[in-house]
């Protein structure tokens, strides 16, 4: 089966069992400041796991776009990627372990309306309990699994206590089919194990399913004996059923949630790989197609670099589609790192580097456009952003490599100052310099590098304090709280300003203008938009005048919640529509949504009347990438 088959069958399977099929949320979390990206299927659904009623009911299913930056250094083996799709089904206080485990087992093993895996190649893990917090072992799941395996003709279904990876590697499988592991492996919460969870964080025991690739021999560098959680690759996790029934209390203990929930996540491409009995997910249809494009245009056989490029380009495409722009901080930094790392590995494949990134980007869009229409809708924008960043770095890359070679010509180390120079002058993030160092077997003085970064940060801070009058830290707690509240009010005023700015730009420049990203601080609003030339002074003045006229009119700013299909018919803008849930909040400026000055899908904070904003001034208009302009607006 290919990945499209698995996705379709999974959603159909759970829809037939009373689940509403909901669209994927954006890779940019909506209203969750704890993380930069959506990294799991449950993340957008946390409010409903905590008791908020879901508009679609108590049972939902989806295929969620996910991105995990922490896996970036693992990419290159047969199973790690930074972008992936997580198949999910949820019960919000409805069904429980018996239904969940039985349904997932049926989906995996049934050949007609499931994947058709051989049950003899499946192994499962369960929670061994936590004495410190009085959380019992999950014997209920063990009993259910024994019954399921026995009914499928698998004999001798033994449950074995392995507890930790260290112990498991010394005792091995012991003829088991079901394995008890501790909290490090079979407990799930956003924060990790029970001891790391903050108060009011939900979590619970989980049960994972592994597929055995018998053709993969155990590698003893991971331990003397193999076991389901061994990193040798013989066993691959393909699904995890979390039974979220606990919440941590202020007293550092656990109590039961008001509603117990099922939170399932299964790797789409891993399940597809299991259906092919091939442990390399880079050979399945989606990633395999990208690998083929890369190999077609290179002469090297470096499997690792080909996989890195395929993964990183795909991730970058999805991030750009959801509104991320390359920059030097936060999400933009990770996007920039992906693209530059792809360029670096492209240089490993050919003497002049891999030069067909535009073709590869188009291939990603074509592969996924049917399932994720935001890729097709933003095709030109995605290609232009990626190619502009790739080409800008490619121009400096050769000079950076030459400088690196000069630095190591007389020794086998890179000083902190030199590492900083590569970053500041040649655009080499420290991670890329580290990769080059590994290739050349040289050492980087990372402590000195960090000290150099801190020194330059302090110099920049001192310069900023001098520029803005030397305002320093607020030491008084009351003053700090008041300052935070003031900042929130300013950010709210600027957020509403971006809506007015968006509409004014379209009035002056035409409806081809649309948002490409934004960032708001108490000092300014930064608004990126698609447009292919510099604005004239007259156009900038017109945009500014329109905004301030609307502010002076003191129009009401109102919100209406509508089904997404109905919200679209109002004419509200939704260039990143896929990041919003259904139903969606539409904010409009005016007496009614029909004659509103502006109306957009949005989940952010807003003023109640435009007069609260005050006067707005456009401080700067500039280019940030091919076809992308940026406006900085301030309150004055």
Short mmCIF file of C-alpha atoms in Angstrom, two decimals, residues 504 507-508 538-552 615-616 618:
data_model
loop_
_atom_site.label_atom_id
_atom_site.label_comp_id
_atom_site.label_asym_id
_atom_site.label_seq_id
_atom_site.Cartn_x
_atom_site.Cartn_y
_atom_site.Cartn_z
CA UNK A 504 -5.59 49.07 2.83
CA UNK A 507 -7.28 48.75 -1.87
CA UNK A 508 -4.14 50.56 -3.06
CA UNK A 538 2.63 57.91 -2.75
CA UNK A 539 1.35 54.33 -2.30
CA UNK A 540 2.81 54.10 1.19
CA UNK A 541 1.19 57.43 2.08
CA UNK A 542 -2.18 56.25 0.71
CA UNK A 543 -2.07 53.03 2.76
CA UNK A 544 -1.20 54.98 5.90
CA UNK A 545 -3.96 57.55 5.25
CA UNK A 546 -6.63 54.84 4.77
CA UNK A 547 -5.67 53.12 8.02
CA UNK A 548 -5.85 56.31 10.04
CA UNK A 549 -9.17 57.34 8.47
CA UNK A 550 -10.68 54.04 9.62
CA UNK A 551 -9.19 54.55 13.08
CA UNK A 552 -10.64 58.09 13.25
CA UNK A 615 -2.44 56.99 15.16
CA UNK A 616 -0.45 54.52 12.99
CA UNK A 618 4.38 53.11 8.43
#
